C-alpha positions as a Python dict, from the first residue, in 0.01 Angstrom:
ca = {
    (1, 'X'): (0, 0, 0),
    (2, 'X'): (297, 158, 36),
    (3, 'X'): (644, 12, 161),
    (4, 'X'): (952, 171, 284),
    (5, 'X'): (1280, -7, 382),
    (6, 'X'): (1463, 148, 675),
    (7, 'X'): (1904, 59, 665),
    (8, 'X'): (2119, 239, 860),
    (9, 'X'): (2517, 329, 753),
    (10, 'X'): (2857, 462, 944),
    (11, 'X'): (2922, 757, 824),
    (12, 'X'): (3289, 897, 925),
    (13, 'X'): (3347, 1250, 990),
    (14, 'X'): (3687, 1357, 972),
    (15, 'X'): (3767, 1663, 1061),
    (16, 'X'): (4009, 1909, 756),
    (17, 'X'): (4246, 2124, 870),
    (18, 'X'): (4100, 2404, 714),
    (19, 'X'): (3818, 2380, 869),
    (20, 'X'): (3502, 2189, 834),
    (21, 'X'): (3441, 1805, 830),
    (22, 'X'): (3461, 1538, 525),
    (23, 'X'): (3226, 1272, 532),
    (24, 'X'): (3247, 962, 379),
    (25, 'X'): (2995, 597, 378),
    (26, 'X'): (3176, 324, 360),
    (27, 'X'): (2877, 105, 293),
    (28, 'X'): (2830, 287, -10),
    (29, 'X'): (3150, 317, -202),
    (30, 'X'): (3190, 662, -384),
    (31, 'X'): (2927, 842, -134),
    (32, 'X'): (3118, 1163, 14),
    (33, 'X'): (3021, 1466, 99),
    (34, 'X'): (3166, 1761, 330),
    (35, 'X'): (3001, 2037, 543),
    (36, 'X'): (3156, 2341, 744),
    (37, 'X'): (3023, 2228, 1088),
    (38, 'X'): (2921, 1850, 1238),
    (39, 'X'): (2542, 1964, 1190),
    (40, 'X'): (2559, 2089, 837),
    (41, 'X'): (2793, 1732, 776),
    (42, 'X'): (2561, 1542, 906),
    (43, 'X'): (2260, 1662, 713),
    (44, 'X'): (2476, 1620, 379),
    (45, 'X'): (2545, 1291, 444),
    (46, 'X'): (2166, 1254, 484),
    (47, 'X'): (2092, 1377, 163),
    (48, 'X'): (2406, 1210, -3),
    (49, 'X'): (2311, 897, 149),
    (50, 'X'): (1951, 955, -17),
    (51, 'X'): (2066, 1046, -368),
    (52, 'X'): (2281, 778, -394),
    (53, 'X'): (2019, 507, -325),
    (54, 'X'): (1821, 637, -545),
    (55, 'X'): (2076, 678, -831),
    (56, 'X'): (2033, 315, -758),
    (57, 'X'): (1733, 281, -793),
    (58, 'X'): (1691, 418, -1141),
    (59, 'X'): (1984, 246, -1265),
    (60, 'X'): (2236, 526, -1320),
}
């Protein structure tokens, strides 16, 4: 059997002045990320969102 657990987190875009968009979870302190356009952002929140739950997972 497998099980999965499903959260959802804000994720704040805010857009740099020289260009491109920081992103930052605020449910998950010290999870950032930053991408050149709200699509590429998004995605790297995605996958920063992933990596950090599973740094927490293995206990790093």
């Amino acid at each position: 059997m497998i099980s999965k657990q499903i959260r959802n987190y804000d994720v704040i875009f805010m857009p740099e002045d020289e260009g491109g968009y920081s992103v930052s979870v605020p449910g998950l302190p010290g999870c950032f990320t930053q991408g050149e356009t709200i699509e590429e952002a998004t995605l790297m929140a995605n996958e920063a969102i992933e990596l950090y739950l599973q740094s927490l997972q293995e206990g790093i």
